[in-house]
Short mmCIF file of C-alpha atoms and ligand atoms in Angstrom, two decimals:
data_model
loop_
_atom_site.label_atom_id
_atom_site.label_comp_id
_atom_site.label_asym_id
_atom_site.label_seq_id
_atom_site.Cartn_x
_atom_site.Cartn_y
_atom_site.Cartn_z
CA UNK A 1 -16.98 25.27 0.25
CA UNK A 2 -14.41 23.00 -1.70
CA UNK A 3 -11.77 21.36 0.65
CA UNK A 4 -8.55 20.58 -0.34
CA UNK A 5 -7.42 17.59 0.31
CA UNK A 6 -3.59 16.20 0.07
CA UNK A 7 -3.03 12.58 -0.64
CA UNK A 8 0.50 11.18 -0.56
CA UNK A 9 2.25 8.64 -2.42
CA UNK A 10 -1.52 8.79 -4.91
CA UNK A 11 0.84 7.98 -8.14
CA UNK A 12 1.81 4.11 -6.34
CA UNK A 13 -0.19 0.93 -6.31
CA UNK A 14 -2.74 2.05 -3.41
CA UNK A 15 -2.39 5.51 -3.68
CA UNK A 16 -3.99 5.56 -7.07
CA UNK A 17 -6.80 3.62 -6.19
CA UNK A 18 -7.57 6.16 -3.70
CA UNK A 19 -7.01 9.36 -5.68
CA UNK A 20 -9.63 7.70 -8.37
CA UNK A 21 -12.36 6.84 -6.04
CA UNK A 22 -11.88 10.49 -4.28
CA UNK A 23 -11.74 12.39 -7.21
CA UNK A 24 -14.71 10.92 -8.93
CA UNK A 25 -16.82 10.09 -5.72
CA UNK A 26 -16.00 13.82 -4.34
CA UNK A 27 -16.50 16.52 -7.07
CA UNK A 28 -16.68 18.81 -3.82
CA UNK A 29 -12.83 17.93 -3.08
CA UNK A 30 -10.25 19.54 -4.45
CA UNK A 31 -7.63 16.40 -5.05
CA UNK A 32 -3.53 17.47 -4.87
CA UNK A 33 -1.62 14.00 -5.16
CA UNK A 34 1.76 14.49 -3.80
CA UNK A 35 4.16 12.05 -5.08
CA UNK A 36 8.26 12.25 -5.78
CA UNK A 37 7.44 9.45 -8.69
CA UNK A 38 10.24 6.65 -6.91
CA UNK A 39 10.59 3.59 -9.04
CA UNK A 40 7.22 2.88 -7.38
CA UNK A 41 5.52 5.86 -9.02
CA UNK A 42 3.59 5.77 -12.17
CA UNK A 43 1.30 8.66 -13.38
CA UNK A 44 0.24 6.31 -16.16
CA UNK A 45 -1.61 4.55 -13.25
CA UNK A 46 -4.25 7.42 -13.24
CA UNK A 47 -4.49 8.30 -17.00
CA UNK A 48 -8.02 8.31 -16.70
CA UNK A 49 -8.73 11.11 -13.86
CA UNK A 50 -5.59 13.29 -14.83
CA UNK A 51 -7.90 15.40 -16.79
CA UNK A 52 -10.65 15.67 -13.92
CA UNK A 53 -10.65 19.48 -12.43
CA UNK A 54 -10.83 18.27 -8.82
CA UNK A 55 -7.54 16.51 -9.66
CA UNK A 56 -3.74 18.05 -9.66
CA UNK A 57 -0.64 16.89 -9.38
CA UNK A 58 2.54 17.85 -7.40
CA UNK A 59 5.82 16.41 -7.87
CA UNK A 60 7.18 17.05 -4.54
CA UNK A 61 9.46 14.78 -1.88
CA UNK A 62 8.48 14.11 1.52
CA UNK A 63 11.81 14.51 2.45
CA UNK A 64 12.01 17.87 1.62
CA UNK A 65 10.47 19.80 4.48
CA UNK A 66 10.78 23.13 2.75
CA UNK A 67 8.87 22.08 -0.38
CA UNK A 68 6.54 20.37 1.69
CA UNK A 69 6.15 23.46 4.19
CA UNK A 70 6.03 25.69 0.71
CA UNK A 71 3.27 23.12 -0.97
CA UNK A 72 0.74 23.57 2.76
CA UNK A 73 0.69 27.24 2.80
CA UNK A 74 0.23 27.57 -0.93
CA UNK A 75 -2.71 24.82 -1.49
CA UNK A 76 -4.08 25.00 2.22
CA UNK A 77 -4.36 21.48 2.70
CA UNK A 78 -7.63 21.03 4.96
CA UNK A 79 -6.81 17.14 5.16
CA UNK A 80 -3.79 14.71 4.45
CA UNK A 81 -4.19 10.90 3.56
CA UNK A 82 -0.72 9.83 4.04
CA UNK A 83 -0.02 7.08 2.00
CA UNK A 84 3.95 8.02 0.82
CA UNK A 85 6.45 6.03 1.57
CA UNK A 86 8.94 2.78 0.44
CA UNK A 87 6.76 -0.68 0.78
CA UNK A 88 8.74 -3.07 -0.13
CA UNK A 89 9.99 -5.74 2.29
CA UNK A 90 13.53 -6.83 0.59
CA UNK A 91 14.23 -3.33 -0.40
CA UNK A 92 14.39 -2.27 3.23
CA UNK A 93 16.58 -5.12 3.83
CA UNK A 94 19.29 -3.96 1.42
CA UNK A 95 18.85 -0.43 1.93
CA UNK A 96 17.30 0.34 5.92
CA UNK A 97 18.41 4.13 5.45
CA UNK A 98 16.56 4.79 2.32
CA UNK A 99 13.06 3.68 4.67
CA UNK A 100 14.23 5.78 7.12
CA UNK A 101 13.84 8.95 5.35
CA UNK A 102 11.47 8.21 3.46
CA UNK A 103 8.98 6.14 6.06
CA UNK A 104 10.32 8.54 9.85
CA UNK A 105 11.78 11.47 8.56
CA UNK A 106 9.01 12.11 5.51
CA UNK A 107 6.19 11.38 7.61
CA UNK A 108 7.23 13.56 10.73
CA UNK A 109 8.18 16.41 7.94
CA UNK A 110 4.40 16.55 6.85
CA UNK A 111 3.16 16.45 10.49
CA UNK A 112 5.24 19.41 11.11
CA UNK A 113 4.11 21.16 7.77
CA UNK A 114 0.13 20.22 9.07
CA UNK A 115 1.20 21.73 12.13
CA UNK A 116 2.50 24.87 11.06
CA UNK A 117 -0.38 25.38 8.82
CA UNK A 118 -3.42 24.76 11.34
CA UNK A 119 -1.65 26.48 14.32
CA UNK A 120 -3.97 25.39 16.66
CA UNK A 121 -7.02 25.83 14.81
CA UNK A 122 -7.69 22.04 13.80
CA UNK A 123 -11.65 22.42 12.92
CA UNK A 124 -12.09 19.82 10.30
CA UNK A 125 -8.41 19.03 9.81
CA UNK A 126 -7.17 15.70 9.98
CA UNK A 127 -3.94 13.94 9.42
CA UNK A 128 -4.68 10.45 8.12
CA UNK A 129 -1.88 8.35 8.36
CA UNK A 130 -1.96 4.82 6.25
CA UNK A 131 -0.07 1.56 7.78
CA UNK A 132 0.45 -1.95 7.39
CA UNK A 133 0.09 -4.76 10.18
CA UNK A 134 3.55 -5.83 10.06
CA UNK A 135 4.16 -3.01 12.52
CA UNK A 136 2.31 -6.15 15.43
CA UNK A 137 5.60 -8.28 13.96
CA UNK A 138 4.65 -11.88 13.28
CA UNK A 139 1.90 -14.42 14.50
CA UNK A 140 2.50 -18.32 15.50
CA UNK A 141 -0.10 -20.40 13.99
CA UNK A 142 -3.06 -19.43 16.35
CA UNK A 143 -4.13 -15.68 17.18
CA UNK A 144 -5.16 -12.37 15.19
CA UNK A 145 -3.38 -8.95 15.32
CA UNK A 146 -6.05 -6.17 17.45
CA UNK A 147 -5.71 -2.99 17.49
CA UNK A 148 -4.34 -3.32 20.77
CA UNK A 149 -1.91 -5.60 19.64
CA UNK A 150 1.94 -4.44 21.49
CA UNK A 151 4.44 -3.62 18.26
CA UNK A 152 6.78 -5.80 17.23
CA UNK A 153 8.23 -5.09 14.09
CA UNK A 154 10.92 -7.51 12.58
CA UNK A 155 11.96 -5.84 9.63
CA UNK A 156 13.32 -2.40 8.35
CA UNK A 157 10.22 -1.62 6.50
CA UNK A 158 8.04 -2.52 9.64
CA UNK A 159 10.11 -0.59 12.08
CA UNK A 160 9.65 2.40 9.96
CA UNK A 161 6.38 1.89 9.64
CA UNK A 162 6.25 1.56 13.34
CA UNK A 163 8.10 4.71 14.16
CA UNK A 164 5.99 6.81 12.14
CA UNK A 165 2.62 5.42 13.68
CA UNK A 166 4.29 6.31 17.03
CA UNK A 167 5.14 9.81 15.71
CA UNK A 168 1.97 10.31 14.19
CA UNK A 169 -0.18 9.16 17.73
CA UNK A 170 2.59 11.39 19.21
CA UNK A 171 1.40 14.45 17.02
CA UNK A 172 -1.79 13.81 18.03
CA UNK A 173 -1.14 13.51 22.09
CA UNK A 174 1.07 15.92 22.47
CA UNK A 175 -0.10 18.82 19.90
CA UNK A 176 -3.88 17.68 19.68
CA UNK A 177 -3.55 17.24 15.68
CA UNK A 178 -6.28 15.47 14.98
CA UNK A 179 -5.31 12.17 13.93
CA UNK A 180 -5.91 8.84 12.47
CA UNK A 181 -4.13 5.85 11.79
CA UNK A 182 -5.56 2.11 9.89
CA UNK A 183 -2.90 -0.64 9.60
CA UNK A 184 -3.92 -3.26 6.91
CA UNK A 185 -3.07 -6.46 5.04
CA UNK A 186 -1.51 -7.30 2.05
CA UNK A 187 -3.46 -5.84 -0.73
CA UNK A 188 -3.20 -7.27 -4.46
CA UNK A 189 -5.17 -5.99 -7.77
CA UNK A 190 -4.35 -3.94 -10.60
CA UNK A 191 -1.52 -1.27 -10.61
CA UNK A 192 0.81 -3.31 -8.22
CA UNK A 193 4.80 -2.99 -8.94
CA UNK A 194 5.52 -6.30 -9.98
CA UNK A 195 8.13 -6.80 -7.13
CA UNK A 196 5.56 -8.20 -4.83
CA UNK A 197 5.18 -11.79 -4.97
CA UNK A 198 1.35 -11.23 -6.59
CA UNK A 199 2.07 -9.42 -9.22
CA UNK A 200 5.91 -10.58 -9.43
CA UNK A 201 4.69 -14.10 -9.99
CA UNK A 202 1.75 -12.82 -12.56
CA UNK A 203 4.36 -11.32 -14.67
CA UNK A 204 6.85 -14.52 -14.25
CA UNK A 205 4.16 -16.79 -15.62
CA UNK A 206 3.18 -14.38 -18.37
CA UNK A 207 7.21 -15.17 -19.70
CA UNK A 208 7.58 -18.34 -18.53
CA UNK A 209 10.20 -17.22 -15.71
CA UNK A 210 10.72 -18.86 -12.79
CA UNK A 211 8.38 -18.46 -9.80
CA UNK A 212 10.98 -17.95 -6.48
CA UNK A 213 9.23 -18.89 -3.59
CA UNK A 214 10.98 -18.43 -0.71
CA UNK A 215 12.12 -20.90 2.24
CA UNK A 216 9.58 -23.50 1.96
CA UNK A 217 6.13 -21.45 1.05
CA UNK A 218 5.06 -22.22 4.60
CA UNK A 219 4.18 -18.42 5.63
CA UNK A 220 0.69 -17.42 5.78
CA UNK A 221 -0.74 -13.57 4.66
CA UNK A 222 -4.21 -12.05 4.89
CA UNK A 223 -5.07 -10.59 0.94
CA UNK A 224 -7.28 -7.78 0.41
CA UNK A 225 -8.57 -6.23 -2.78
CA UNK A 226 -7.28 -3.03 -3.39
CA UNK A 227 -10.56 -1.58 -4.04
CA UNK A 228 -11.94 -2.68 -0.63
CA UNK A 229 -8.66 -1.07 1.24
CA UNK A 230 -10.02 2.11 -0.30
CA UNK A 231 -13.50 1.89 0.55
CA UNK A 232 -12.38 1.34 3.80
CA UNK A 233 -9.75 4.72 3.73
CA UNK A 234 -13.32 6.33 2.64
CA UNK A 235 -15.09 5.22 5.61
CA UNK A 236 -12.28 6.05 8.44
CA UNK A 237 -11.99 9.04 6.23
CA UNK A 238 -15.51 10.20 6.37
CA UNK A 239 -16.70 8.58 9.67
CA UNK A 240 -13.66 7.39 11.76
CA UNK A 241 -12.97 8.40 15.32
CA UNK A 242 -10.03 10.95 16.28
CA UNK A 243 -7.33 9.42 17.97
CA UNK A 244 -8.57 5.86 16.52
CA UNK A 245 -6.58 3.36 14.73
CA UNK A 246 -8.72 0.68 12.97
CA UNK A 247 -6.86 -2.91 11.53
CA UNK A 248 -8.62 -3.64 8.38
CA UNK A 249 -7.93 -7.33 6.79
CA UNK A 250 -9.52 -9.30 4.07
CA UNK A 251 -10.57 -12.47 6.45
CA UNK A 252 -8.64 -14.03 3.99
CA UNK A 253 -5.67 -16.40 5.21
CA UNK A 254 -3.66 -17.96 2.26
CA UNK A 255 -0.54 -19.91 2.81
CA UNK A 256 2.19 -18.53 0.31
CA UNK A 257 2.82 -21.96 -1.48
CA UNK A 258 -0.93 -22.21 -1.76
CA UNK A 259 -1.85 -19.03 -3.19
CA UNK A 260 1.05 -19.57 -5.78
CA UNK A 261 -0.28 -22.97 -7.07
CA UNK A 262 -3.92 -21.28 -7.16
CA UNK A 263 -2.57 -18.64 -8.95
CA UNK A 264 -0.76 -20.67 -11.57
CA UNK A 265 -4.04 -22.57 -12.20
CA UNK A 266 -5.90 -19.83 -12.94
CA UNK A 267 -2.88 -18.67 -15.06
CA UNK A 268 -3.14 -21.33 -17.16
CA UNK A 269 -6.81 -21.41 -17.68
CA UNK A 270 -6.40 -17.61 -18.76
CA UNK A 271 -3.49 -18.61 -21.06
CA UNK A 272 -4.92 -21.49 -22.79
CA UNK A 273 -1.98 -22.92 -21.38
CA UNK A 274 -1.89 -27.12 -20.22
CA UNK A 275 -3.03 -27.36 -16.80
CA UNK A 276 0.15 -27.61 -14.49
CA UNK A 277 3.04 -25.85 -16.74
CA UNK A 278 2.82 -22.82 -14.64
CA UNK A 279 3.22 -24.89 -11.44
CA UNK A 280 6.92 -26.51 -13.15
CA UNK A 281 8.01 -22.77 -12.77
CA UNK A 282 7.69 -23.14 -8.93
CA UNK A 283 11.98 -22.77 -7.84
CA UNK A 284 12.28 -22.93 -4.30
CA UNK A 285 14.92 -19.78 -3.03
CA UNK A 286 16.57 -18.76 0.04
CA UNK A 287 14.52 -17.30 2.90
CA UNK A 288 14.27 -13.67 3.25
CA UNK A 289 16.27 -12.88 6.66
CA UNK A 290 13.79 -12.15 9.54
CA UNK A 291 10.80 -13.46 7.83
CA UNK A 292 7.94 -13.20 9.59
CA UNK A 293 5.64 -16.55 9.39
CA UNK A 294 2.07 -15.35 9.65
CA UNK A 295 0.19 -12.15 9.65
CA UNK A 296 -3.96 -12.33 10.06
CA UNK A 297 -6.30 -9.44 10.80
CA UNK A 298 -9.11 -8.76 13.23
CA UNK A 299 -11.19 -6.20 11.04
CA UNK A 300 -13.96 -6.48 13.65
CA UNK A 301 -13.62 -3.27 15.16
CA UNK A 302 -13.98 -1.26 11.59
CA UNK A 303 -16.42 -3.97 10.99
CA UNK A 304 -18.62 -3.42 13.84
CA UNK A 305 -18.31 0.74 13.72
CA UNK A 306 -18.16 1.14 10.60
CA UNK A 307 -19.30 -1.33 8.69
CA UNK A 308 -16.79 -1.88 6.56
CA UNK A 309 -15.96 -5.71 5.22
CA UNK A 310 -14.54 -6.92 1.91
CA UNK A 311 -16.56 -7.60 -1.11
CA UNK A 312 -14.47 -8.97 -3.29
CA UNK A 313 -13.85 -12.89 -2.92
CA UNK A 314 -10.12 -13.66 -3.02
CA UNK A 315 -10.87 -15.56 -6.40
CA UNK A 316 -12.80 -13.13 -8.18
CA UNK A 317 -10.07 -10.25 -7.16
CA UNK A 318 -7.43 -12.61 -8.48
CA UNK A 319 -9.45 -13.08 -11.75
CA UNK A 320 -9.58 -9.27 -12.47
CA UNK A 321 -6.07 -8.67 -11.04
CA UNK A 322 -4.77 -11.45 -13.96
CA UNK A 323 -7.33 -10.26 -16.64
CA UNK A 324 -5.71 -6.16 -16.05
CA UNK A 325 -2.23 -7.52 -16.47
CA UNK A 326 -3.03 -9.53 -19.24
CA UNK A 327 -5.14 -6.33 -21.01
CA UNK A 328 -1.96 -4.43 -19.57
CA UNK A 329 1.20 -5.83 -20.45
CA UNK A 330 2.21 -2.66 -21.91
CA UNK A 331 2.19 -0.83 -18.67
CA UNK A 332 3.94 -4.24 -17.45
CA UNK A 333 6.93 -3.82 -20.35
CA UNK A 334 7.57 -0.04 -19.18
CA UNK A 335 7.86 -0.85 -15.61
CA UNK A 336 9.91 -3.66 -15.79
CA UNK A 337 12.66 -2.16 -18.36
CA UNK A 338 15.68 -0.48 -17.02
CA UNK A 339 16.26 -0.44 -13.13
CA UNK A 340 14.05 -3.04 -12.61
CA UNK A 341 16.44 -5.69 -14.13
CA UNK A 342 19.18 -4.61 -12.59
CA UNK A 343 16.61 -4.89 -9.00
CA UNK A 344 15.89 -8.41 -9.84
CA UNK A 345 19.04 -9.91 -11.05
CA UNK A 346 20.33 -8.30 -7.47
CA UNK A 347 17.27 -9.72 -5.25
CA UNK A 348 17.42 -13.31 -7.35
CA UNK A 349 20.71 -13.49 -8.25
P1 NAD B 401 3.92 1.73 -3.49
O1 NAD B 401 5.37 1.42 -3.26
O2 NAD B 401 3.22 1.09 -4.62
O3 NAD B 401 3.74 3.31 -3.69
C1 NAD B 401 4.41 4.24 -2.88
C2 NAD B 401 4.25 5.61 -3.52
O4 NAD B 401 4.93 6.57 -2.67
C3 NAD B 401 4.89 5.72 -4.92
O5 NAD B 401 4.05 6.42 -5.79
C4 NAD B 401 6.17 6.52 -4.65
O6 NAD B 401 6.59 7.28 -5.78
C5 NAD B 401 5.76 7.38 -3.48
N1 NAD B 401 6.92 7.80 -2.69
C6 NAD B 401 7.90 7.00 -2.19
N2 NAD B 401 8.83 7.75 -1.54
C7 NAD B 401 8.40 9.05 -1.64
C8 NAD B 401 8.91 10.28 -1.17
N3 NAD B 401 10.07 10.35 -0.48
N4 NAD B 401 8.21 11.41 -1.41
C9 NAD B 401 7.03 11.36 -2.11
N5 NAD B 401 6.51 10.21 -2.59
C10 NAD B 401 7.19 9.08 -2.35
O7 NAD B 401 3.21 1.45 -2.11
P2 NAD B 401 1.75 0.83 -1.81
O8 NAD B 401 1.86 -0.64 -1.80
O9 NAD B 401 0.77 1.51 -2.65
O10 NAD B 401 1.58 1.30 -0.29
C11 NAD B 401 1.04 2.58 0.01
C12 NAD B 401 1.00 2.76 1.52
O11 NAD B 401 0.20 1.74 2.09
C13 NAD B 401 2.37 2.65 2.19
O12 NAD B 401 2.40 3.57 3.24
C14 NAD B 401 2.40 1.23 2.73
O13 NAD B 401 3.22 1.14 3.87
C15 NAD B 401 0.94 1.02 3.08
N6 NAD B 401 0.46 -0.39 3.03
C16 NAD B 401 0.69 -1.15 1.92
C17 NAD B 401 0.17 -2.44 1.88
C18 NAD B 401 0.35 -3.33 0.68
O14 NAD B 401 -0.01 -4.51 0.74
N7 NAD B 401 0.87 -2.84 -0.44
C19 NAD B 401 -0.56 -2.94 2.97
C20 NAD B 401 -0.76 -2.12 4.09
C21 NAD B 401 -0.24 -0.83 4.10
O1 DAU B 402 1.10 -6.98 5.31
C1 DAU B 402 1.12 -5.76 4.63
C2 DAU B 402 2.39 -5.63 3.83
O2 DAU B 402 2.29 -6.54 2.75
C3 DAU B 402 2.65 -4.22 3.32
O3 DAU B 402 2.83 -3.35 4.41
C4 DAU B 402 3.89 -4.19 2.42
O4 DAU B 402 4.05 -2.90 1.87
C5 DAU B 402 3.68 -5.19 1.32
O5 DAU B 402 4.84 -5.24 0.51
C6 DAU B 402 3.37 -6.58 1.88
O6 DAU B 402 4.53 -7.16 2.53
P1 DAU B 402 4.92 -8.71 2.34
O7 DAU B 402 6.36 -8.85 2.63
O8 DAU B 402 3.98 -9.60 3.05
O9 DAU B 402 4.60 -8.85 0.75
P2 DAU B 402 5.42 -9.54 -0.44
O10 DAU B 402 4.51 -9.53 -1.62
O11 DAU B 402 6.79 -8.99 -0.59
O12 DAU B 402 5.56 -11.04 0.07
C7 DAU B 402 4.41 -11.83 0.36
C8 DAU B 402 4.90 -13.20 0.81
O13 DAU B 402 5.51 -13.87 -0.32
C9 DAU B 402 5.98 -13.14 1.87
O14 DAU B 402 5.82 -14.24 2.75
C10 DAU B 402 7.28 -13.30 1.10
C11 DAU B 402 6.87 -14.19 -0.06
N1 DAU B 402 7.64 -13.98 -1.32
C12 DAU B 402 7.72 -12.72 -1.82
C13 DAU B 402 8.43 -12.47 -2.97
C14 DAU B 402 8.55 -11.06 -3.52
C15 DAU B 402 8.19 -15.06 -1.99
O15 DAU B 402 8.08 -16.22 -1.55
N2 DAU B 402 8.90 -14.81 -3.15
C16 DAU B 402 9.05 -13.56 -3.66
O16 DAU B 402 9.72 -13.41 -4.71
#
């Protein structure tokens, strides 16, 4: 029998690596990818599948319960992968309310949809909800965040994030939805909105722009591969445990200042350029309020059960993130027209 499964948010950076490896990996799935196409969204980022007949699209917001409730009872979703929602860090900072809905308010609208639709008959349902490990807050210069790690979220993204892991647990203890929940690391690789500092910086170099590197590049973050973050929403997919929540991390600790100057090396090498003019771009800015100084993952627990770990080394998934914006830069001129500017002259003014 062909199950129909939702994923959420499948037109963004993540989401569309997972809706490709389902769709083609699962011919037995029936793929809907749910998306309201935010600035974030980009159906250009799955060009290649659209045409697959496992694949559909809905244009739908998770904020509106009624389309949402109206979507479940006409597909009859048998599982969600929830990956919907507004990621970016500075955004919330200028606009809090906008994570709200999108982040609380979205998330508990599609638990109550899943609800509605299963009504107590959750045989081989599941609610898969996707997070970040900025929900544990920030880390000192010692320690990993565990699954058991209390919350502590700092910012407005993270205490959305937070509140909708709590909701979704919530769904699961109270109603007995079957749940799941993984919190990751910062992923980089192709199809990433050029507002984070990866590909932000990528693009910068590309036009000679400045590289703004906030406070004094002193904070440290834990890089994945995007490809490996979905072969490891595969795996707690296919064989994680109800109820479980797995961290998953790239073992990969990279001080911000670091990374940048590694990046503008290879930048230059891909360029032709001299070694060390992409490094002259490096401006020092002001600090983003609240920022949290470290985050570093203990994957050991999806490691150990399921035997997930990365595969791609941090420099290899840097060369083929650079080589796909550089074979790209159309898809980078059409993202970064219109609202975009207006984003960055705001956020770097
Ligand atoms: P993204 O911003 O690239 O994509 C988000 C997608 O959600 C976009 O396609 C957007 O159109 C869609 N969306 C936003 N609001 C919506 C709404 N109201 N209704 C329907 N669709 C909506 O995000 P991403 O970086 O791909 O992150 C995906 C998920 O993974 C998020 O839940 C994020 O919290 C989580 N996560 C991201 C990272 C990371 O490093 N990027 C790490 C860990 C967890
Ligand atoms: O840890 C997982 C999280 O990683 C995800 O949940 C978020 O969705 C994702 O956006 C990311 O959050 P960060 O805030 O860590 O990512 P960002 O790329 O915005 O910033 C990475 C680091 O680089 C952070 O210390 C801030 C710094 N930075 C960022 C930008 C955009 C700069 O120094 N300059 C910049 O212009």
């Amino acid at each position: 029998m062909k199950r129909n499964i939702l994923i959420t948010g499948g037109a963004g950076f993540i989401g569309s690596h997972v809706v490709r490896l389902f769709v083609q990996k699962y011919p037995d799935y029936h793929i809907y990818n749910l998306d309201s196409l935010t600035y974030a969204g980009n159906l250009e980022n799955l060009d290649d599948i659209k045409d697959y007949n496992n694949y559909e699209f809905l244009k739908t917001d998770i904020t509106d319960a009624n389309a949402l409730d109206q979507a479940f009872q006409k597909y009859k979703f048998d599982k969600v992968i929830h990956l919907a929602a507004e990621s970016h860090v500075d955004r919330s900072i200028t606009d809090p309310l906008a994570f709200a809905r999108t982040n609380i308010m979205g998330t508990l609208n599609l638990l109550e949809a899943a609800k509605k639709l299963w009504d107590d008959d959750f045989e081989d349902k599941l609610f898969y909800h996707i997070s970040t490990d900025e929900v544990y807050g920030t880390l000192g210069d010692n320690g990993l965040f565990k699954e058991t790690t209390p919350y502590d979220p700092n910012s407005p993204y993270s205490a959305s994030k937070a509140s909708s892991d709590h909701f979704v647990r919530a769904y699961g203890e109270t109603y007995g939805l079957p749940i799941v929940i993984s919190n990751c690391s910062n992923n980089y690789g192709p199809n990433h909105f050029p507002e984070k500092l990866i590909p932000l910086f990528i693009s910068n170099i590309i036009n000679n722009k400045s590289l703004p590197v906030y406070g004094d590049g002193n904070y440290t973050r834990d890089w994945l591969f995007v490809e490996d973050h979905a072969a490891a929403i595969d795996l707690v997919f296919h064989k994680g445990g109800t109820d479980e929540t797995y961290n998953i991390g790239g073992f990969n600790e990279w001080k911000n200042i670091d990374l940048v100057k590694l990046l503008c090396r290879l930048m230059d090498e891909k360029l032709g350029r001299a070694l060390g003019s992409s490094e002259k771009l490096i401006t020092y800015v002001k600090d983003r309020p609240g920022h949290d100084l470290r985050y570093a993952i203990d994957a050991s627990k999806i490691n150990k059960e399921l035997g997930w770990k990365p595969t791609v080394t941090f420099e290899q998934g840097l060369s083929k993130t650079i080589d796909w914006y550089l074979t790209n830069e159309e898809w980078l001129k059409n993202v970064t027209s219109g609202d975009y500017q207006e984003y960055y002259k705001k956020q770097y003014k």
